[in-house]
Structure formats: C-alpha cells, structure tokens
Amino acid sequence: DAGITQSPRHKVTETGTPVTLRCHQTENHRYMYWYRQDPGHGLRLIHYSYGVKDTDKGEVSDGYSVSRSKTEDFLLTLESATSSQTSVYFCAISRSGVRGPVYEQYFGPGTRLTVT
Amino acid sequence: AQTVTQSQPEMSVQEAETVTLSCTYDTSESDYYLFWYKQPPSRQMILVIRQEAYKQQNATENRFSVNFQKAAKSFSLKISDSQLGDAAMYFCAYRSAVMDSNYQLIWGAGTKLIIKP
C-alpha cells in the first residue's frame, strides 16, 4: 500500500457532461500516472506527471486532460464524457530514484466510470 | 514500440499444484524491467514479482518465480503450491529503463487463473 486513494470509486454520468477523477497520495512521490483498463487491453496510459505542473500525454490521451497543482493530487478530467470512455481508471505512482522513477508502479484502488 | 503478449486468456490448476503463465515481449532495448501483477476480483492491482533485464538470475518471491529468457524475449511466471487465494487475473508488464522515456508500463492483455479446490 503506497498511500494512494482515488475518488470517486464509482460514477455514472451522462454523455456530454464533464467528469473529474481525483488521485491522492500521501507519500510525496514525484511520478504519477493515469491508466484506463478495458477488457482485452490490459492497462493503457492516458497521462502522466513528473512533478507539480509537469505533465505529458500517454498513448490514449484524446478526450482527457490532467492537472497537478500539488504534489499529492493528480486530477483527470473528461471535458465532455462519451460512451467510449466507460472504463475502469487507475492512478499509479512511482517512487523516485537518482535516475528517474524506480522500478515498479503502485496502484490506487481504481474508479469505475460508466457513461450512459 | 514495445509490445507484450500473453497468449493464454485463461488457465486452470488444481489446488496445491504448480502452474506456469506465459508472457513474451518485443523490444529493441537492452535495459528494461519486467513485472507480473495480480488483479483479484477486488480490482486492486498488486505487484507479484519484478525482474531486471541486466540480471541473469531469475527472480523469486516465496511461491512465485519467473523464467526469464532474454534472448527469446520470454518471461513466464511459475506459481508453486497453488492456493485458492491465487485466483485472479495476472498481467505481465514491461518498462523501459531508458532515461527520459515516460517510464510507462506496457501491459499484456492478461491471463485469468482459476484454482480448482
């Protein structure tokens, strides 16, 4: 357990509405990630952050934006939710080493988002 | 681009027996990390074991061990003395060790492991 929480844990929303998911960590790790998990795809990276206000896109970033104004919080926003964004969303952190993030990532409990 | 393939969508094993889950990957890099993660029905993603590509020795963690074949780009997970609590989805993942990459994990599609009592 790396002190990662996600909120909300479940959400149902309608197409076209904005949605923000929150990831909160208690251990001041520099690297944070947002993934989505869909059947048959494993996890796919949406966005990641390597420090406060330092973010970059992953392989499936279209339709998503992120913000990181504090070390402990990494927010994922769907500006206008679509049914294709129905998924389970995971936040992850990496502990920092001298040369960058160390080895493995640790994951939050996930958020199940349904867009109707 | 790197890819990870898990060719077994589902495996089953009798409790107390040994099972091996397969994973192959494709990369042109020489320095990287490989992982096995477990995802039980609770949905929590749990790290099982890690292997550094520069290490020839296979990683072990209690009942879990890997067979890392770098030349063949193969990374299988062996679970000995299977227990009911081992039932879960198992994911193989790759991470580059190249500096200034985004350090993302590249995931396989997963193998569902069923334990028969």
mmCIF file with all atom_site columns, C-alpha atoms in Angstrom:
data_model
loop_
_atom_site.group_PDB
_atom_site.id
_atom_site.type_symbol
_atom_site.label_atom_id
_atom_site.label_alt_id
_atom_site.label_comp_id
_atom_site.label_asym_id
_atom_site.label_entity_id
_atom_site.label_seq_id
_atom_site.pdbx_PDB_ins_code
_atom_site.Cartn_x
_atom_site.Cartn_y
_atom_site.Cartn_z
_atom_site.occupancy
_atom_site.B_iso_or_equiv
_atom_site.pdbx_formal_charge
_atom_site.auth_seq_id
_atom_site.auth_comp_id
_atom_site.auth_asym_id
_atom_site.auth_atom_id
_atom_site.pdbx_PDB_model_num
ATOM 1   C CA . ASP A 1 1   ? 0.000   0.000   0.000   1.00 0.00 ? 1   ASP A CA 1
ATOM 2   C CA . ALA A 1 2   ? 1.630   3.243   -1.150  1.00 0.00 ? 2   ALA A CA 1
ATOM 3   C CA . GLY A 1 3   ? -0.997  5.540   0.370   1.00 0.00 ? 3   GLY A CA 1
ATOM 4   C CA . ILE A 1 4   ? -2.951  6.101   -2.838  1.00 0.00 ? 4   ILE A CA 1
ATOM 5   C CA . THR A 1 5   ? -6.646  6.879   -2.836  1.00 0.00 ? 5   THR A CA 1
ATOM 6   C CA . GLN A 1 6   ? -8.983  7.575   -5.710  1.00 0.00 ? 6   GLN A CA 1
ATOM 7   C CA . SER A 1 7   ? -12.295 9.367   -5.684  1.00 0.00 ? 7   SER A CA 1
ATOM 8   C CA . PRO A 1 8   ? -14.985 8.686   -6.528  1.00 0.00 ? 8   PRO A CA 1
ATOM 9   C CA . ARG A 1 9   ? -14.757 4.896   -6.585  1.00 0.00 ? 9   ARG A CA 1
ATOM 10  C CA . HIS A 1 10  ? -17.821 4.588   -8.793  1.00 0.00 ? 10  HIS A CA 1
ATOM 11  C CA . LYS A 1 11  ? -19.541 7.111   -11.001 1.00 0.00 ? 11  LYS A CA 1
ATOM 12  C CA . VAL A 1 12  ? -22.344 7.050   -13.538 1.00 0.00 ? 12  VAL A CA 1
ATOM 13  C CA . THR A 1 13  ? -22.671 10.084  -15.752 1.00 0.00 ? 13  THR A CA 1
ATOM 14  C CA . GLU A 1 14  ? -24.397 11.122  -18.943 1.00 0.00 ? 14  GLU A CA 1
ATOM 15  C CA . THR A 1 15  ? -22.830 11.697  -22.330 1.00 0.00 ? 15  THR A CA 1
ATOM 16  C CA . GLY A 1 16  ? -21.600 15.254  -22.743 1.00 0.00 ? 16  GLY A CA 1
ATOM 17  C CA . THR A 1 17  ? -21.109 16.045  -19.067 1.00 0.00 ? 17  THR A CA 1
ATOM 18  C CA . PRO A 1 18  ? -17.707 16.926  -17.575 1.00 0.00 ? 18  PRO A CA 1
ATOM 19  C CA . VAL A 1 19  ? -16.179 14.499  -15.107 1.00 0.00 ? 19  VAL A CA 1
ATOM 20  C CA . THR A 1 20  ? -13.156 14.863  -12.832 1.00 0.00 ? 20  THR A CA 1
ATOM 21  C CA . LEU A 1 21  ? -11.440 11.964  -11.125 1.00 0.00 ? 21  LEU A CA 1
ATOM 22  C CA . ARG A 1 22  ? -9.053  12.564  -8.268  1.00 0.00 ? 22  ARG A CA 1
ATOM 23  C CA . CYS A 1 23  ? -5.941  10.692  -7.258  1.00 0.00 ? 23  CYS A CA 1
ATOM 24  C CA . HIS A 1 24  ? -4.402  11.494  -3.893  1.00 0.00 ? 24  HIS A CA 1
ATOM 25  C CA . GLN A 1 25  ? -1.135  10.193  -2.478  1.00 0.00 ? 25  GLN A CA 1
ATOM 26  C CA . THR A 1 26  ? 0.307   10.686  0.971   1.00 0.00 ? 26  THR A CA 1
ATOM 27  C CA . GLU A 1 27  ? 3.999   9.968   0.358   1.00 0.00 ? 27  GLU A CA 1
ATOM 28  C CA . ASN A 1 28  ? 5.086   12.901  -1.881  1.00 0.00 ? 28  ASN A CA 1
ATOM 29  C CA . HIS A 1 29  ? 6.108   10.785  -4.844  1.00 0.00 ? 29  HIS A CA 1
ATOM 30  C CA . ARG A 1 30  ? 7.159   12.724  -7.905  1.00 0.00 ? 30  ARG A CA 1
ATOM 31  C CA . TYR A 1 31  ? 5.804   10.450  -10.623 1.00 0.00 ? 31  TYR A CA 1
ATOM 32  C CA . MET A 1 32  ? 2.087   9.854   -11.051 1.00 0.00 ? 32  MET A CA 1
ATOM 33  C CA . TYR A 1 33  ? 0.137   8.161   -13.826 1.00 0.00 ? 33  TYR A CA 1
ATOM 34  C CA . TRP A 1 34  ? -3.403  7.711   -15.057 1.00 0.00 ? 34  TRP A CA 1
ATOM 35  C CA . TYR A 1 35  ? -4.336  4.479   -16.853 1.00 0.00 ? 35  TYR A CA 1
ATOM 36  C CA . ARG A 1 36  ? -7.552  3.067   -18.159 1.00 0.00 ? 36  ARG A CA 1
ATOM 37  C CA . GLN A 1 37  ? -8.376  -0.631  -18.145 1.00 0.00 ? 37  GLN A CA 1
ATOM 38  C CA . ASP A 1 38  ? -10.650 -2.209  -20.722 1.00 0.00 ? 38  ASP A CA 1
ATOM 39  C CA . PRO A 1 39  ? -11.304 -5.897  -21.394 1.00 0.00 ? 39  PRO A CA 1
ATOM 40  C CA . GLY A 1 40  ? -8.664  -7.416  -23.656 1.00 0.00 ? 40  GLY A CA 1
ATOM 41  C CA . HIS A 1 41  ? -6.343  -4.411  -23.439 1.00 0.00 ? 41  HIS A CA 1
ATOM 42  C CA . GLY A 1 42  ? -4.594  -4.612  -20.113 1.00 0.00 ? 42  GLY A CA 1
ATOM 43  C CA . LEU A 1 43  ? -3.903  -1.061  -18.935 1.00 0.00 ? 43  LEU A CA 1
ATOM 44  C CA . ARG A 1 44  ? -3.195  1.857   -21.230 1.00 0.00 ? 44  ARG A CA 1
ATOM 45  C CA . LEU A 1 45  ? -1.528  5.115   -20.229 1.00 0.00 ? 45  LEU A CA 1
ATOM 46  C CA . ILE A 1 46  ? -3.625  8.261   -20.529 1.00 0.00 ? 46  ILE A CA 1
ATOM 47  C CA . HIS A 1 47  ? -1.402  10.948  -18.999 1.00 0.00 ? 47  HIS A CA 1
ATOM 48  C CA . TYR A 1 48  ? 1.448   11.095  -16.564 1.00 0.00 ? 48  TYR A CA 1
ATOM 49  C CA . SER A 1 49  ? 3.160   13.659  -14.369 1.00 0.00 ? 49  SER A CA 1
ATOM 50  C CA . TYR A 1 50  ? 6.771   14.039  -13.345 1.00 0.00 ? 50  TYR A CA 1
ATOM 51  C CA . GLY A 1 51  ? 6.226   16.914  -10.929 1.00 0.00 ? 51  GLY A CA 1
ATOM 52  C CA . VAL A 1 52  ? 3.960   19.782  -9.977  1.00 0.00 ? 52  VAL A CA 1
ATOM 53  C CA . LYS A 1 53  ? 2.616   21.354  -13.173 1.00 0.00 ? 53  LYS A CA 1
ATOM 54  C CA . ASP A 1 54  ? 4.719   18.946  -15.256 1.00 0.00 ? 54  ASP A CA 1
ATOM 55  C CA . THR A 1 55  ? 2.517   16.592  -17.240 1.00 0.00 ? 55  THR A CA 1
ATOM 56  C CA . ASP A 1 56  ? 2.611   14.806  -20.564 1.00 0.00 ? 56  ASP A CA 1
ATOM 57  C CA . LYS A 1 57  ? 0.419   12.670  -22.779 1.00 0.00 ? 57  LYS A CA 1
ATOM 58  C CA . GLY A 1 58  ? 0.261   8.917   -22.942 1.00 0.00 ? 58  GLY A CA 1
ATOM 59  C CA . GLU A 1 59  ? -0.936  6.670   -25.732 1.00 0.00 ? 59  GLU A CA 1
ATOM 60  C CA . VAL A 1 60  ? -4.701  7.268   -25.266 1.00 0.00 ? 60  VAL A CA 1
ATOM 61  C CA . SER A 1 61  ? -4.876  10.922  -24.223 1.00 0.00 ? 61  SER A CA 1
ATOM 62  C CA . ASP A 1 62  ? -7.549  12.156  -26.651 1.00 0.00 ? 62  ASP A CA 1
ATOM 63  C CA . GLY A 1 63  ? -10.574 13.473  -24.746 1.00 0.00 ? 63  GLY A CA 1
ATOM 64  C CA . TYR A 1 64  ? -8.703  13.707  -21.439 1.00 0.00 ? 64  TYR A CA 1
ATOM 65  C CA . SER A 1 65  ? -6.830  16.443  -19.629 1.00 0.00 ? 65  SER A CA 1
ATOM 66  C CA . VAL A 1 66  ? -4.921  16.441  -16.367 1.00 0.00 ? 66  VAL A CA 1
ATOM 67  C CA . SER A 1 67  ? -3.699  18.854  -13.766 1.00 0.00 ? 67  SER A CA 1
ATOM 68  C CA . ARG A 1 68  ? -1.259  18.665  -10.904 1.00 0.00 ? 68  ARG A CA 1
ATOM 69  C CA . SER A 1 69  ? -1.135  21.793  -8.760  1.00 0.00 ? 69  SER A CA 1
ATOM 70  C CA . LYS A 1 70  ? 0.091   19.971  -5.674  1.00 0.00 ? 70  LYS A CA 1
ATOM 71  C CA . THR A 1 71  ? 2.454   17.025  -5.279  1.00 0.00 ? 71  THR A CA 1
ATOM 72  C CA . GLU A 1 72  ? -0.202  14.909  -3.620  1.00 0.00 ? 72  GLU A CA 1
ATOM 73  C CA . ASP A 1 73  ? -3.046  15.380  -6.105  1.00 0.00 ? 73  ASP A CA 1
ATOM 74  C CA . PHE A 1 74  ? -3.334  14.385  -9.753  1.00 0.00 ? 74  PHE A CA 1
ATOM 75  C CA . LEU A 1 75  ? -6.665  15.136  -11.422 1.00 0.00 ? 75  LEU A CA 1
ATOM 76  C CA . LEU A 1 76  ? -8.033  13.546  -14.575 1.00 0.00 ? 76  LEU A CA 1
ATOM 77  C CA . THR A 1 77  ? -10.786 15.421  -16.410 1.00 0.00 ? 77  THR A CA 1
ATOM 78  C CA . LEU A 1 78  ? -13.083 14.249  -19.144 1.00 0.00 ? 78  LEU A CA 1
ATOM 79  C CA . GLU A 1 79  ? -14.247 17.555  -20.632 1.00 0.00 ? 79  GLU A CA 1
ATOM 80  C CA . SER A 1 80  ? -17.273 16.023  -22.345 1.00 0.00 ? 80  SER A CA 1
ATOM 81  C CA . ALA A 1 81  ? -17.739 12.373  -21.468 1.00 0.00 ? 81  ALA A CA 1
ATOM 82  C CA . THR A 1 82  ? -18.510 9.860   -24.213 1.00 0.00 ? 82  THR A CA 1
ATOM 83  C CA . SER A 1 83  ? -19.645 6.242   -24.021 1.00 0.00 ? 83  SER A CA 1
ATOM 84  C CA . SER A 1 84  ? -16.202 5.119   -25.265 1.00 0.00 ? 84  SER A CA 1
ATOM 85  C CA . GLN A 1 85  ? -14.762 6.478   -22.035 1.00 0.00 ? 85  GLN A CA 1
ATOM 86  C CA . THR A 1 86  ? -16.685 3.957   -19.970 1.00 0.00 ? 86  THR A CA 1
ATOM 87  C CA . SER A 1 87  ? -13.848 2.138   -18.262 1.00 0.00 ? 87  SER A CA 1
ATOM 88  C CA . VAL A 1 88  ? -12.007 1.487   -15.033 1.00 0.00 ? 88  VAL A CA 1
ATOM 89  C CA . TYR A 1 89  ? -9.462  4.192   -14.291 1.00 0.00 ? 89  TYR A CA 1
ATOM 90  C CA . PHE A 1 90  ? -6.347  3.574   -12.247 1.00 0.00 ? 90  PHE A CA 1
ATOM 91  C CA . CYS A 1 91  ? -3.934  6.014   -10.747 1.00 0.00 ? 91  CYS A CA 1
ATOM 92  C CA . ALA A 1 92  ? -0.369  4.895   -10.071 1.00 0.00 ? 92  ALA A CA 1
ATOM 93  C CA . ILE A 1 93  ? 2.801   6.273   -8.546  1.00 0.00 ? 93  ILE A CA 1
ATOM 94  C CA . SER A 1 94  ? 6.468   5.516   -8.900  1.00 0.00 ? 94  SER A CA 1
ATOM 95  C CA . ARG A 1 95  ? 8.989   6.076   -6.191  1.00 0.00 ? 95  ARG A CA 1
ATOM 96  C CA . SER A 1 96  ? 11.857  8.325   -7.282  1.00 0.00 ? 96  SER A CA 1
ATOM 97  C CA . GLY A 1 97  ? 15.482  7.350   -7.659  1.00 0.00 ? 97  GLY A CA 1
ATOM 98  C CA . VAL A 1 98  ? 18.601  9.182   -8.781  1.00 0.00 ? 98  VAL A CA 1
ATOM 99  C CA . ARG A 1 99  ? 17.978  8.421   -12.457 1.00 0.00 ? 99  ARG A CA 1
ATOM 100 C CA . GLY A 1 100 ? 14.240  8.714   -12.513 1.00 0.00 ? 100 GLY A CA 1
ATOM 101 C CA . PRO A 1 101 ? 11.330  6.603   -11.275 1.00 0.00 ? 101 PRO A CA 1
ATOM 102 C CA . VAL A 1 102 ? 12.303  3.449   -9.519  1.00 0.00 ? 102 VAL A CA 1
ATOM 103 C CA . TYR A 1 103 ? 11.258  0.132   -10.975 1.00 0.00 ? 103 TYR A CA 1
ATOM 104 C CA . GLU A 1 104 ? 7.626   -0.702  -10.402 1.00 0.00 ? 104 GLU A CA 1
ATOM 105 C CA . GLN A 1 105 ? 4.463   1.314   -10.070 1.00 0.00 ? 105 GLN A CA 1
ATOM 106 C CA . TYR A 1 106 ? 1.963   1.107   -7.245  1.00 0.00 ? 106 TYR A CA 1
ATOM 107 C CA . PHE A 1 107 ? -1.697  1.470   -7.941  1.00 0.00 ? 107 PHE A CA 1
ATOM 108 C CA . GLY A 1 108 ? -4.749  3.007   -6.368  1.00 0.00 ? 108 GLY A CA 1
ATOM 109 C CA . PRO A 1 109 ? -7.981  1.026   -5.983  1.00 0.00 ? 109 PRO A CA 1
ATOM 110 C CA . GLY A 1 110 ? -9.474  2.224   -9.277  1.00 0.00 ? 110 GLY A CA 1
ATOM 111 C CA . THR A 1 111 ? -12.574 4.164   -10.294 1.00 0.00 ? 111 THR A CA 1
ATOM 112 C CA . ARG A 1 112 ? -15.310 2.543   -12.328 1.00 0.00 ? 112 ARG A CA 1
ATOM 113 C CA . LEU A 1 113 ? -16.828 5.145   -14.653 1.00 0.00 ? 113 LEU A CA 1
ATOM 114 C CA . THR A 1 114 ? -19.942 4.484   -16.672 1.00 0.00 ? 114 THR A CA 1
ATOM 115 C CA . VAL A 1 115 ? -21.048 6.969   -19.314 1.00 0.00 ? 115 VAL A CA 1
ATOM 116 C CA . THR A 1 116 ? -24.662 6.470   -20.409 1.00 0.00 ? 116 THR A CA 1
ATOM 117 C CA . ALA B 2 1   ? 7.378   0.314   -29.978 1.00 0.00 ? 1   ALA B CA 1
ATOM 118 C CA . GLN B 2 2   ? 7.369   -2.330  -27.310 1.00 0.00 ? 2   GLN B CA 1
ATOM 119 C CA . THR B 2 3   ? 4.628   -4.920  -27.085 1.00 0.00 ? 3   THR B CA 1
ATOM 120 C CA . VAL B 2 4   ? 3.706   -7.544  -24.517 1.00 0.00 ? 4   VAL B CA 1
ATOM 121 C CA . THR B 2 5   ? 1.782   -10.701 -25.392 1.00 0.00 ? 5   THR B CA 1
ATOM 122 C CA . GLN B 2 6   ? 0.049   -13.122 -23.077 1.00 0.00 ? 6   GLN B CA 1
ATOM 123 C CA . SER B 2 7   ? -1.189  -15.973 -25.236 1.00 0.00 ? 7   SER B CA 1
ATOM 124 C CA . GLN B 2 8   ? -3.241  -17.765 -22.564 1.00 0.00 ? 8   GLN B CA 1
ATOM 125 C CA . PRO B 2 9   ? -6.548  -15.964 -21.898 1.00 0.00 ? 9   PRO B CA 1
ATOM 126 C CA . GLU B 2 10  ? -7.378  -18.479 -19.167 1.00 0.00 ? 10  GLU B CA 1
ATOM 127 C CA . MET B 2 11  ? -5.598  -21.187 -17.199 1.00 0.00 ? 11  MET B CA 1
ATOM 128 C CA . SER B 2 12  ? -6.802  -23.557 -14.526 1.00 0.00 ? 12  SER B CA 1
ATOM 129 C CA . VAL B 2 13  ? -4.908  -25.581 -11.959 1.00 0.00 ? 13  VAL B CA 1
ATOM 130 C CA . GLN B 2 14  ? -5.719  -27.911 -9.118  1.00 0.00 ? 14  GLN B CA 1
ATOM 131 C CA . GLU B 2 15  ? -5.111  -26.534 -5.652  1.00 0.00 ? 15  GLU B CA 1
ATOM 132 C CA . ALA B 2 16  ? -1.572  -27.362 -4.413  1.00 0.00 ? 16  ALA B CA 1
ATOM 133 C CA . GLU B 2 17  ? -0.328  -27.987 -7.956  1.00 0.00 ? 17  GLU B CA 1
ATOM 134 C CA . THR B 2 18  ? 2.083   -25.868 -9.996  1.00 0.00 ? 18  THR B CA 1
ATOM 135 C CA . VAL B 2 19  ? 1.082   -23.658 -12.912 1.00 0.00 ? 19  VAL B CA 1
ATOM 136 C CA . THR B 2 20  ? 3.084   -21.588 -15.383 1.00 0.00 ? 20  THR B CA 1
ATOM 137 C CA . LEU B 2 21  ? 1.770   -18.458 -17.071 1.00 0.00 ? 21  LEU B CA 1
ATOM 138 C CA . SER B 2 22  ? 3.413   -17.353 -20.311 1.00 0.00 ? 22  SER B CA 1
ATOM 139 C CA . CYS B 2 23  ? 4.490   -13.904 -21.439 1.00 0.00 ? 23  CYS B CA 1
ATOM 140 C CA . THR B 2 24  ? 6.515   -12.777 -24.434 1.00 0.00 ? 24  THR B CA 1
ATOM 141 C CA . TYR B 2 25  ? 7.563   -9.290  -25.303 1.00 0.00 ? 25  TYR B CA 1
ATOM 142 C CA . ASP B 2 26  ? 9.132   -7.408  -28.150 1.00 0.00 ? 26  ASP B CA 1
ATOM 143 C CA . THR B 2 27  ? 11.689  -4.659  -27.714 1.00 0.00 ? 27  THR B CA 1
ATOM 144 C CA . SER B 2 28  ? 14.876  -3.360  -29.274 1.00 0.00 ? 28  SER B CA 1
ATOM 145 C CA . GLU B 2 29  ? 16.140  -2.105  -25.918 1.00 0.00 ? 29  GLU B CA 1
ATOM 146 C CA . SER B 2 30  ? 18.715  -3.940  -23.842 1.00 0.00 ? 30  SER B CA 1
ATOM 147 C CA . ASP B 2 31  ? 17.902  -2.411  -20.471 1.00 0.00 ? 31  ASP B CA 1
ATOM 148 C CA . TYR B 2 32  ? 14.394  -2.772  -19.094 1.00 0.00 ? 32  TYR B CA 1
ATOM 149 C CA . TYR B 2 33  ? 12.262  -4.202  -16.326 1.00 0.00 ? 33  TYR B CA 1
ATOM 150 C CA . LEU B 2 34  ? 9.589   -6.853  -16.407 1.00 0.00 ? 34  LEU B CA 1
ATOM 151 C CA . PHE B 2 35  ? 6.784   -7.341  -13.912 1.00 0.00 ? 35  PHE B CA 1
ATOM 152 C CA . TRP B 2 36  ? 3.961   -9.634  -13.035 1.00 0.00 ? 36  TRP B CA 1
ATOM 153 C CA . TYR B 2 37  ? 0.930   -8.050  -11.432 1.00 0.00 ? 37  TYR B CA 1
ATOM 154 C CA . LYS B 2 38  ? -2.056  -9.802  -9.912  1.00 0.00 ? 38  LYS B CA 1
ATOM 155 C CA . GLN B 2 39  ? -5.576  -8.401  -10.025 1.00 0.00 ? 39  GLN B CA 1
ATOM 156 C CA . PRO B 2 40  ? -8.080  -10.263 -7.817  1.00 0.00 ? 40  PRO B CA 1
ATOM 157 C CA . PRO B 2 41  ? -11.837 -9.629  -8.033  1.00 0.00 ? 41  PRO B CA 1
ATOM 158 C CA . SER B 2 42  ? -11.359 -6.662  -5.690  1.00 0.00 ? 42  SER B CA 1
ATOM 159 C CA . ARG B 2 43  ? -9.788  -4.936  -8.729  1.00 0.00 ? 43  ARG B CA 1
ATOM 160 C CA . GLN B 2 44  ? -6.704  -3.872  -6.792  1.00 0.00 ? 44  GLN B CA 1
ATOM 161 C CA . MET B 2 45  ? -3.529  -4.184  -8.883  1.00 0.00 ? 45  MET B CA 1
ATOM 162 C CA . ILE B 2 46  ? -0.869  -5.953  -6.817  1.00 0.00 ? 46  ILE B CA 1
ATOM 163 C CA . LEU B 2 47  ? 2.795   -6.367  -7.724  1.00 0.00 ? 47  LEU B CA 1
ATOM 164 C CA . VAL B 2 48  ? 3.825   -10.029 -7.626  1.00 0.00 ? 48  VAL B CA 1
ATOM 165 C CA . ILE B 2 49  ? 7.400   -10.011 -8.855  1.00 0.00 ? 49  ILE B CA 1
ATOM 166 C CA . ARG B 2 50  ? 9.972   -7.894  -10.695 1.00 0.00 ? 50  ARG B CA 1
ATOM 167 C CA . GLN B 2 51  ? 12.885  -8.816  -12.963 1.00 0.00 ? 51  GLN B CA 1
ATOM 168 C CA . GLU B 2 52  ? 15.668  -6.513  -14.095 1.00 0.00 ? 52  GLU B CA 1
ATOM 169 C CA . ALA B 2 53  ? 16.859  -7.355  -17.588 1.00 0.00 ? 53  ALA B CA 1
ATOM 170 C CA . TYR B 2 54  ? 20.537  -6.993  -16.688 1.00 0.00 ? 54  TYR B CA 1
ATOM 171 C CA . LYS B 2 55  ? 20.242  -9.710  -14.068 1.00 0.00 ? 55  LYS B CA 1
ATOM 172 C CA . GLN B 2 56  ? 20.704  -13.270 -15.279 1.00 0.00 ? 56  GLN B CA 1
ATOM 173 C CA . GLN B 2 57  ? 19.333  -14.770 -12.107 1.00 0.00 ? 57  GLN B CA 1
ATOM 174 C CA . ASN B 2 58  ? 15.592  -15.420 -12.133 1.00 0.00 ? 58  ASN B CA 1
ATOM 175 C CA . ALA B 2 59  ? 13.600  -13.538 -9.518  1.00 0.00 ? 59  ALA B CA 1
ATOM 176 C CA . THR B 2 60  ? 11.721  -15.443 -6.828  1.00 0.00 ? 60  THR B CA 1
ATOM 177 C CA . GLU B 2 61  ? 9.207   -14.359 -4.193  1.00 0.00 ? 61  GLU B CA 1
ATOM 178 C CA . ASN B 2 62  ? 8.088   -17.194 -1.962  1.00 0.00 ? 62  ASN B CA 1
ATOM 179 C CA . ARG B 2 63  ? 5.868   -19.459 -4.113  1.00 0.00 ? 63  ARG B CA 1
ATOM 180 C CA . PHE B 2 64  ? 6.284   -17.244 -7.179  1.00 0.00 ? 64  PHE B CA 1
ATOM 181 C CA . SER B 2 65  ? 9.240   -17.466 -9.534  1.00 0.00 ? 65  SER B CA 1
ATOM 182 C CA . VAL B 2 66  ? 9.992   -16.424 -13.083 1.00 0.00 ? 66  VAL B CA 1
ATOM 183 C CA . ASN B 2 67  ? 11.785  -17.974 -16.012 1.00 0.00 ? 67  ASN B CA 1
ATOM 184 C CA . PHE B 2 68  ? 13.429  -15.054 -17.773 1.00 0.00 ? 68  PHE B CA 1
ATOM 185 C CA . GLN B 2 69  ? 14.849  -15.866 -21.193 1.00 0.00 ? 69  GLN B CA 1
ATOM 186 C CA . LYS B 2 70  ? 16.257  -12.595 -22.532 1.00 0.00 ? 70  LYS B CA 1
ATOM 187 C CA . ALA B 2 71  ? 17.329  -13.856 -25.936 1.00 0.00 ? 71  ALA B CA 1
ATOM 188 C CA . ALA B 2 72  ? 13.941  -15.444 -26.514 1.00 0.00 ? 72  ALA B CA 1
ATOM 189 C CA . LYS B 2 73  ? 12.151  -12.410 -25.010 1.00 0.00 ? 73  LYS B CA 1
ATOM 190 C CA . SER B 2 74  ? 10.175  -14.668 -22.758 1.00 0.00 ? 74  SER B CA 1
ATOM 191 C CA . PHE B 2 75  ? 9.117   -14.050 -19.152 1.00 0.00 ? 75  PHE B CA 1
ATOM 192 C CA . SER B 2 76  ? 6.957   -16.769 -17.623 1.00 0.00 ? 76  SER B CA 1
ATOM 193 C CA . LEU B 2 77  ? 5.562   -16.897 -14.087 1.00 0.00 ? 77  LEU B CA 1
ATOM 194 C CA . LYS B 2 78  ? 5.526   -20.124 -12.100 1.00 0.00 ? 78  LYS B CA 1
ATOM 195 C CA . ILE B 2 79  ? 3.220   -20.453 -9.133  1.00 0.00 ? 79  ILE B CA 1
ATOM 196 C CA . SER B 2 80  ? 4.017   -23.390 -6.882  1.00 0.00 ? 80  SER B CA 1
ATOM 197 C CA . ASP B 2 81  ? 1.634   -24.966 -4.387  1.00 0.00 ? 81  ASP B CA 1
ATOM 198 C CA . SER B 2 82  ? -1.320  -23.046 -5.819  1.00 0.00 ? 82  SER B CA 1
ATOM 199 C CA . GLN B 2 83  ? -3.781  -21.688 -3.275  1.00 0.00 ? 83  GLN B CA 1
ATOM 200 C CA . LEU B 2 84  ? -7.379  -20.560 -3.635  1.00 0.00 ? 84  LEU B CA 1
ATOM 201 C CA . GLY B 2 85  ? -6.248  -17.000 -2.958  1.00 0.00 ? 85  GLY B CA 1
ATOM 202 C CA . ASP B 2 86  ? -4.104  -17.092 -6.094  1.00 0.00 ? 86  ASP B CA 1
ATOM 203 C CA . ALA B 2 87  ? -7.220  -16.976 -8.274  1.00 0.00 ? 87  ALA B CA 1
ATOM 204 C CA . ALA B 2 88  ? -7.028  -13.693 -10.182 1.00 0.00 ? 88  ALA B CA 1
ATOM 205 C CA . MET B 2 89  ? -6.119  -12.034 -13.439 1.00 0.00 ? 89  MET B CA 1
ATOM 206 C CA . TYR B 2 90  ? -2.379  -11.964 -13.959 1.00 0.00 ? 90  TYR B CA 1
ATOM 207 C CA . PHE B 2 91  ? -0.764  -9.286  -16.071 1.00 0.00 ? 91  PHE B CA 1
ATOM 208 C CA . CYS B 2 92  ? 2.716   -9.178  -17.499 1.00 0.00 ? 92  CYS B CA 1
ATOM 209 C CA . ALA B 2 93  ? 4.189   -5.689  -17.945 1.00 0.00 ? 93  ALA B CA 1
ATOM 210 C CA . TYR B 2 94  ? 7.302   -4.111  -19.442 1.00 0.00 ? 94  TYR B CA 1
ATOM 211 C CA . ARG B 2 95  ? 9.013   -0.850  -18.526 1.00 0.00 ? 95  ARG B CA 1
ATOM 212 C CA . SER B 2 96  ? 11.868  0.785   -20.329 1.00 0.00 ? 96  SER B CA 1
ATOM 213 C CA . ALA B 2 97  ? 14.969  1.720   -18.345 1.00 0.00 ? 97  ALA B CA 1
ATOM 214 C CA . VAL B 2 98  ? 15.940  4.358   -20.884 1.00 0.00 ? 98  VAL B CA 1
ATOM 215 C CA . MET B 2 99  ? 16.263  7.782   -19.276 1.00 0.00 ? 99  MET B CA 1
ATOM 216 C CA . ASP B 2 100 ? 13.788  10.418  -20.399 1.00 0.00 ? 100 ASP B CA 1
ATOM 217 C CA . SER B 2 101 ? 11.270  7.866   -21.584 1.00 0.00 ? 101 SER B CA 1
ATOM 218 C CA . ASN B 2 102 ? 7.888   8.351   -19.967 1.00 0.00 ? 102 ASN B CA 1
ATOM 219 C CA . TYR B 2 103 ? 8.525   5.212   -17.919 1.00 0.00 ? 103 TYR B CA 1
ATOM 220 C CA . GLN B 2 104 ? 5.076   3.894   -18.661 1.00 0.00 ? 104 GLN B CA 1
ATOM 221 C CA . LEU B 2 105 ? 4.247   0.261   -18.170 1.00 0.00 ? 105 LEU B CA 1
ATOM 222 C CA . ILE B 2 106 ? 3.352   -1.651  -21.335 1.00 0.00 ? 106 ILE B CA 1
ATOM 223 C CA . TRP B 2 107 ? 0.819   -4.339  -20.470 1.00 0.00 ? 107 TRP B CA 1
ATOM 224 C CA . GLY B 2 108 ? -0.251  -7.689  -21.780 1.00 0.00 ? 108 GLY B CA 1
ATOM 225 C CA . ALA B 2 109 ? -3.959  -8.472  -22.046 1.00 0.00 ? 109 ALA B CA 1
ATOM 226 C CA . GLY B 2 110 ? -3.895  -10.729 -19.005 1.00 0.00 ? 110 GLY B CA 1
ATOM 227 C CA . THR B 2 111 ? -4.420  -14.381 -18.078 1.00 0.00 ? 111 THR B CA 1
ATOM 228 C CA . LYS B 2 112 ? -7.296  -15.433 -15.866 1.00 0.00 ? 112 LYS B CA 1
ATOM 229 C CA . LEU B 2 113 ? -6.126  -18.053 -13.382 1.00 0.00 ? 113 LEU B CA 1
ATOM 230 C CA . ILE B 2 114 ? -8.713  -20.414 -11.926 1.00 0.00 ? 114 ILE B CA 1
ATOM 231 C CA . ILE B 2 115 ? -7.867  -22.567 -8.916  1.00 0.00 ? 115 ILE B CA 1
ATOM 232 C CA . LYS B 2 116 ? -9.837  -25.794 -8.591  1.00 0.00 ? 116 LYS B CA 1
ATOM 233 C CA . PRO B 2 117 ? -10.339 -26.983 -4.994  1.00 0.00 ? 117 PRO B CA 1
#
